[in-house]
Coordinates of C-alpha atoms and ligand atoms in Angstrom, one line a residue:
M100 CA 33.6 -27.7 -100.0
A101 CA 33.9 -27.9 -96.2
T102 CA 32.3 -25.2 -94.0
L103 CA 34.8 -22.3 -93.7
G104 CA 33.5 -21.0 -90.4
I105 CA 35.4 -23.8 -88.7
P106 CA 38.9 -22.5 -88.1
A107 CA 40.8 -25.6 -89.3
N108 CA 39.0 -25.4 -92.7
T109 CA 39.8 -21.7 -93.1
I110 CA 43.4 -22.3 -92.3
A111 CA 43.5 -25.2 -94.8
V112 CA 42.2 -22.9 -97.6
L113 CA 44.7 -20.1 -96.6
Q114 CA 47.6 -22.5 -96.7
K115 CA 46.4 -24.2 -100.0
Y116 CA 46.6 -20.8 -101.7
N117 CA 49.5 -19.5 -99.7
F118 CA 47.3 -16.4 -99.0
T119 CA 48.9 -13.3 -97.5
F120 CA 46.6 -11.0 -95.5
Q121 CA 46.5 -7.4 -96.8
K122 CA 46.2 -4.9 -94.0
K123 CA 45.2 -2.1 -96.4
F124 CA 42.0 -4.0 -97.3
G125 CA 41.0 -4.6 -93.6
Q126 CA 41.2 -8.3 -93.9
N127 CA 40.0 -10.1 -90.8
F128 CA 38.2 -13.3 -91.7
L129 CA 35.4 -14.8 -89.5
I130 CA 36.2 -18.1 -87.8
D131 CA 33.1 -18.6 -85.6
T132 CA 30.1 -20.5 -86.7
H133 CA 27.9 -19.1 -83.9
V134 CA 28.6 -15.6 -85.1
L135 CA 27.9 -16.5 -88.7
D136 CA 24.5 -18.1 -87.7
R137 CA 23.7 -15.0 -85.7
I138 CA 24.3 -12.7 -88.7
I139 CA 22.2 -14.8 -91.0
S140 CA 19.3 -14.9 -88.6
A141 CA 19.5 -11.2 -87.7
A142 CA 19.5 -10.3 -91.4
E143 CA 16.3 -12.5 -91.8
I144 CA 17.5 -13.9 -95.1
T145 CA 14.9 -16.0 -97.0
K146 CA 14.8 -17.8 -100.3
E147 CA 13.1 -14.7 -101.8
D148 CA 16.1 -12.5 -101.1
C149 CA 18.7 -11.0 -103.3
V150 CA 21.7 -10.2 -101.1
I151 CA 24.8 -8.1 -101.7
E152 CA 27.8 -9.1 -99.7
I153 CA 30.6 -6.5 -99.4
G154 CA 34.0 -8.1 -99.1
P155 CA 33.4 -11.9 -99.2
G156 CA 37.1 -12.7 -98.3
I157 CA 37.5 -16.4 -98.9
G158 CA 33.7 -16.9 -99.0
T159 CA 33.0 -17.9 -95.4
M160 CA 29.8 -15.9 -95.0
T161 CA 29.0 -16.2 -98.7
Q162 CA 28.5 -19.9 -98.2
Y163 CA 25.9 -19.3 -95.4
L164 CA 24.2 -16.6 -97.6
A165 CA 24.1 -18.9 -100.6
E166 CA 22.4 -21.6 -98.6
N167 CA 19.7 -19.2 -97.3
A168 CA 19.1 -16.6 -100.0
R169 CA 17.8 -16.8 -103.6
E170 CA 20.8 -15.0 -105.0
V171 CA 24.0 -13.5 -103.7
I172 CA 26.2 -10.9 -105.3
A173 CA 29.6 -10.7 -103.7
V174 CA 31.9 -7.7 -104.4
E175 CA 35.5 -8.3 -103.5
I176 CA 38.4 -5.8 -104.2
D177 CA 41.3 -8.2 -103.7
K178 CA 42.0 -10.0 -106.9
A179 CA 44.1 -12.6 -105.1
L180 CA 40.9 -13.8 -103.5
I181 CA 39.0 -14.4 -106.7
P182 CA 40.5 -17.9 -107.6
I183 CA 39.9 -18.9 -103.9
L184 CA 36.2 -17.8 -104.1
Q185 CA 35.8 -19.8 -107.4
D186 CA 37.0 -22.8 -105.5
T187 CA 35.1 -22.3 -102.1
L188 CA 31.8 -21.4 -103.8
S189 CA 32.0 -23.9 -106.7
S190 CA 29.0 -25.9 -105.4
Y191 CA 26.6 -22.9 -105.5
D192 CA 24.9 -21.7 -108.7
N193 CA 23.3 -18.7 -107.1
V194 CA 26.4 -16.6 -106.3
T195 CA 28.0 -14.0 -108.6
V196 CA 31.4 -12.7 -107.6
I197 CA 32.5 -9.3 -108.8
N198 CA 36.1 -8.2 -108.5
E199 CA 35.6 -4.5 -107.9
D200 CA 35.9 -1.7 -105.3
I201 CA 32.4 -1.5 -103.7
L202 CA 32.7 2.3 -103.7
K203 CA 32.9 2.2 -107.5
V204 CA 30.0 -0.3 -108.1
D205 CA 26.7 0.9 -109.3
I206 CA 24.5 -0.9 -106.7
Q207 CA 21.4 0.7 -108.1
K208 CA 22.1 -1.0 -111.4
L209 CA 22.8 -4.4 -109.7
A210 CA 19.5 -4.2 -107.8
E211 CA 17.7 -3.4 -111.1
E212 CA 19.4 -6.3 -113.0
H213 CA 19.3 -8.9 -110.3
N214 CA 16.1 -8.0 -108.3
G215 CA 13.9 -6.1 -110.7
G216 CA 14.5 -2.9 -108.7
K217 CA 12.9 -4.4 -105.5
P218 CA 14.7 -3.8 -102.2
I219 CA 17.9 -5.8 -101.7
K220 CA 19.6 -6.8 -98.4
V221 CA 23.2 -5.9 -97.7
V222 CA 25.2 -8.2 -95.4
A223 CA 28.9 -7.7 -94.7
N224 CA 31.7 -8.1 -92.3
L225 CA 33.0 -4.7 -93.4
P226 CA 36.5 -3.5 -94.0
Y227 CA 36.6 -1.0 -91.1
Y228 CA 38.5 1.6 -93.0
I229 CA 35.5 2.4 -95.3
T230 CA 32.5 1.7 -93.0
T231 CA 31.2 5.3 -93.0
P232 CA 31.4 6.0 -96.8
I233 CA 29.8 2.6 -97.5
I234 CA 26.9 3.2 -95.2
M235 CA 26.4 6.9 -96.2
G236 CA 26.7 6.0 -99.8
L237 CA 24.1 3.2 -99.6
F238 CA 21.6 5.5 -97.9
E239 CA 22.2 8.7 -99.7
S240 CA 22.1 7.2 -103.2
H241 CA 18.6 5.8 -102.4
V242 CA 19.5 2.3 -103.6
P243 CA 16.3 0.2 -103.0
L244 CA 17.2 -1.3 -99.7
A245 CA 15.4 -3.5 -97.1
S246 CA 18.2 -3.7 -94.5
I247 CA 21.9 -3.6 -93.9
T248 CA 23.3 -6.1 -91.5
I249 CA 27.0 -5.5 -90.8
M250 CA 29.9 -6.3 -88.6
V251 CA 31.6 -3.0 -87.6
Q252 CA 34.0 -1.8 -84.9
K253 CA 32.1 -1.8 -81.6
E254 CA 32.7 1.9 -81.2
V255 CA 31.2 2.6 -84.6
A256 CA 28.1 0.5 -83.8
D257 CA 27.7 2.5 -80.6
R258 CA 28.0 5.8 -82.6
M259 CA 25.2 4.7 -84.8
Q260 CA 22.8 4.3 -81.9
V261 CA 23.5 7.3 -79.7
G262 CA 21.6 10.6 -79.3
P263 CA 22.7 14.2 -78.4
G264 CA 24.9 14.9 -75.4
T265 CA 27.2 11.9 -75.8
K266 CA 30.7 12.2 -77.2
D267 CA 30.1 9.6 -79.9
Y268 CA 27.1 11.5 -81.4
G269 CA 27.9 12.8 -84.8
A270 CA 26.9 13.0 -88.5
L271 CA 26.9 9.2 -88.8
S272 CA 24.5 8.8 -85.9
L273 CA 22.1 11.3 -87.5
A274 CA 22.4 9.8 -91.0
V275 CA 21.8 6.3 -89.7
Q276 CA 18.8 7.3 -87.5
Y277 CA 17.2 9.4 -90.3
Y278 CA 17.2 6.5 -92.8
A279 CA 17.0 3.4 -90.6
K280 CA 16.3 1.8 -87.2
P281 CA 19.6 0.6 -85.7
E282 CA 19.9 -2.4 -83.5
I283 CA 23.0 -4.1 -82.2
V284 CA 22.4 -7.8 -82.5
A285 CA 25.8 -9.2 -81.3
N286 CA 29.0 -8.2 -79.7
V287 CA 31.9 -10.1 -81.2
P288 CA 35.4 -10.4 -79.5
P289 CA 38.7 -10.3 -81.5
N290 CA 39.2 -14.1 -81.2
C291 CA 36.4 -14.8 -83.6
F292 CA 38.6 -13.6 -86.5
I293 CA 41.9 -14.5 -88.2
P294 CA 44.0 -12.4 -87.8
R295 CA 42.7 -10.9 -84.6
P296 CA 41.8 -7.3 -84.9
N297 CA 42.9 -4.9 -82.1
V298 CA 39.4 -3.8 -81.3
G299 CA 36.1 -5.4 -80.4
S300 CA 33.4 -5.7 -83.0
A301 CA 29.6 -5.7 -83.2
V302 CA 27.0 -6.8 -85.6
I303 CA 24.4 -4.1 -86.2
R304 CA 21.2 -4.3 -88.2
L305 CA 19.9 -1.2 -89.9
T306 CA 16.3 -1.6 -91.0
R307 CA 15.4 1.0 -93.7
Y308 CA 12.4 3.2 -92.8
Q309 CA 9.7 3.4 -95.4
N310 CA 9.2 7.0 -94.2
P311 CA 11.9 8.8 -92.2
P312 CA 11.0 9.6 -88.6
V313 CA 11.2 13.4 -89.3
Q314 CA 9.9 15.4 -92.2
V315 CA 12.3 17.9 -93.9
A316 CA 11.8 19.8 -97.2
D317 CA 15.4 19.5 -98.4
E318 CA 17.2 16.4 -97.1
K319 CA 20.5 17.3 -98.8
F320 CA 20.5 20.8 -97.2
M321 CA 19.8 19.2 -93.8
F322 CA 22.8 16.9 -94.2
A323 CA 25.0 19.8 -95.4
L324 CA 24.1 21.6 -92.1
I325 CA 24.8 18.4 -90.1
R326 CA 28.2 17.9 -91.7
A327 CA 29.1 21.6 -91.2
S328 CA 28.0 21.4 -87.5
F329 CA 30.1 18.4 -86.7
N330 CA 33.1 19.4 -88.9
Q331 CA 33.7 22.2 -86.4
R332 CA 32.6 20.4 -83.3
R333 CA 34.0 22.8 -80.8
K334 CA 32.5 25.9 -82.4
T335 CA 29.0 27.2 -81.7
L336 CA 26.4 26.4 -84.3
V337 CA 26.3 30.1 -85.3
N338 CA 30.1 30.1 -86.0
G339 CA 30.2 26.6 -87.5
L340 CA 27.4 27.2 -90.0
S341 CA 28.4 30.8 -91.0
N342 CA 32.0 29.7 -91.6
A343 CA 31.1 26.6 -93.6
T344 CA 32.1 26.8 -97.3
N345 CA 29.4 24.3 -98.6
I346 CA 26.4 26.3 -97.4
S347 CA 25.7 30.0 -97.5
V348 CA 24.0 31.2 -94.3
G349 CA 24.8 34.4 -92.4
K350 CA 25.5 34.7 -88.7
E351 CA 22.6 37.0 -88.0
Q352 CA 20.3 34.6 -89.9
V353 CA 21.4 31.6 -87.8
K354 CA 21.0 33.6 -84.6
K355 CA 17.5 34.7 -85.5
V356 CA 16.4 31.2 -86.4
L357 CA 17.9 29.8 -83.2
A358 CA 16.0 32.4 -81.2
D359 CA 12.7 31.5 -83.1
M360 CA 13.4 27.9 -82.1
G361 CA 13.8 28.8 -78.5
L362 CA 17.5 27.8 -78.5
S363 CA 20.5 29.7 -77.1
E364 CA 22.8 31.4 -79.6
T365 CA 25.8 29.7 -78.0
I366 CA 24.4 26.2 -78.6
R367 CA 26.6 23.6 -80.4
G368 CA 25.5 21.3 -83.1
E369 CA 26.1 18.2 -80.9
A370 CA 23.2 19.3 -78.6
L371 CA 20.6 19.2 -81.4
T372 CA 18.3 16.3 -82.1
L373 CA 17.4 15.0 -85.5
E374 CA 14.0 16.8 -85.2
Q375 CA 15.8 20.1 -84.4
F376 CA 18.2 19.7 -87.4
A377 CA 15.1 19.2 -89.6
D378 CA 13.4 22.2 -88.2
L379 CA 16.6 24.3 -88.5
A380 CA 17.0 23.2 -92.2
D381 CA 13.4 24.2 -93.0
R382 CA 13.7 27.5 -91.3
L383 CA 17.1 28.4 -92.9
S384 CA 16.0 27.4 -96.4
G385 CA 12.8 29.4 -96.0
K386 CA 10.6 26.4 -96.2
K387 CA 9.0 27.2 -92.8
Ligands
SAM1395 N1 33.5 -11.6 -95.4 C1 34.8 -12.2 -95.0 C2 34.7 -12.8 -93.6 O1 33.7 -12.5 -92.9 O2 35.5 -13.7 -93.3 C3 35.9 -11.1 -95.0 C4 35.7 -9.9 -94.2 S1 37.1 -8.8 -94.1 C5 36.8 -7.9 -92.6 C6 36.8 -7.5 -95.3 C7 36.8 -8.0 -96.8 O3 36.5 -6.8 -97.6 C8 38.1 -8.5 -97.3 O4 38.0 -9.6 -98.0 C9 38.7 -7.3 -98.1 O5 39.6 -7.7 -99.2 C10 37.4 -6.7 -98.7 N2 37.4 -5.3 -99.1 C11 38.2 -4.3 -98.6 N3 38.0 -3.2 -99.2 C12 37.0 -3.4 -100.1 C13 36.4 -2.6 -101.1 N4 36.6 -1.3 -101.2 N5 35.5 -3.2 -101.9 C14 35.2 -4.5 -101.8 N6 35.8 -5.3 -100.9 C15 36.7 -4.8 -100.1

């Protein structure tokens, strides 16, 4: 099978199968071999690796992954793509295609079955509509994970890297930075895809930390606080946390803890660093 990263070959496959793009699945297929090479090198794929690819499309990146990894598991939601993938990947015996919604797949079980529970690598040109649940799901479920190398909307990649005091700072920034080291490895313009998306994209590598950069007694409670703070972004932390339905902390309690931390009682969540959220969680849960 010809290399699909070359636009003429992608178009030939799409025509052969009379494929119609489904907007609801965020289908923008890569047609740039340089970008594909960059993703594979950034993900540092070796013949030892078991890779999960989310949304293989017609199998463009899957071919590159199959050449470089020991084993590839590709999870694709669109059943119209399955016969195409059988065709484009027919010369590889190290690829398993699963026709399923990635949000419903038990990735832990896949890692157990295909990699003996050792850390897997996730590589994807993500459907942008589910970027955040995919990333949060992978981290919070504690799937054994070495790294995630993904193409996302440029703006989302920026959000993963920023700290307090910027408008893009939010729950996603804090989750990513608690679990992994984020590095943007390429900026990718719309003309590298068919059809062209309306926004710029970026490839970001998230390398999982062995140990998070901050210590917190109750990780789940810290993320409940973070979510509550950013759900009500314009409110002060005192009001945001005491109004939240998923945590039970009182106004006076939050005020006291903020004073103990040397912070103003009118501070907003968006001004707190990860270290401060960890400290706040430990104090509010009585672990400090
Ligand atoms: N990897 C291909 C490429 O780079 O050319 C396709 C990338 S395209 C941006 C996203 C792919 O994810 C599509 O093939 C789409 O059908 C698939 N997809 C969308 N939602 C999905 C989901 N919930 N689970 C699995 N795959 C999904």
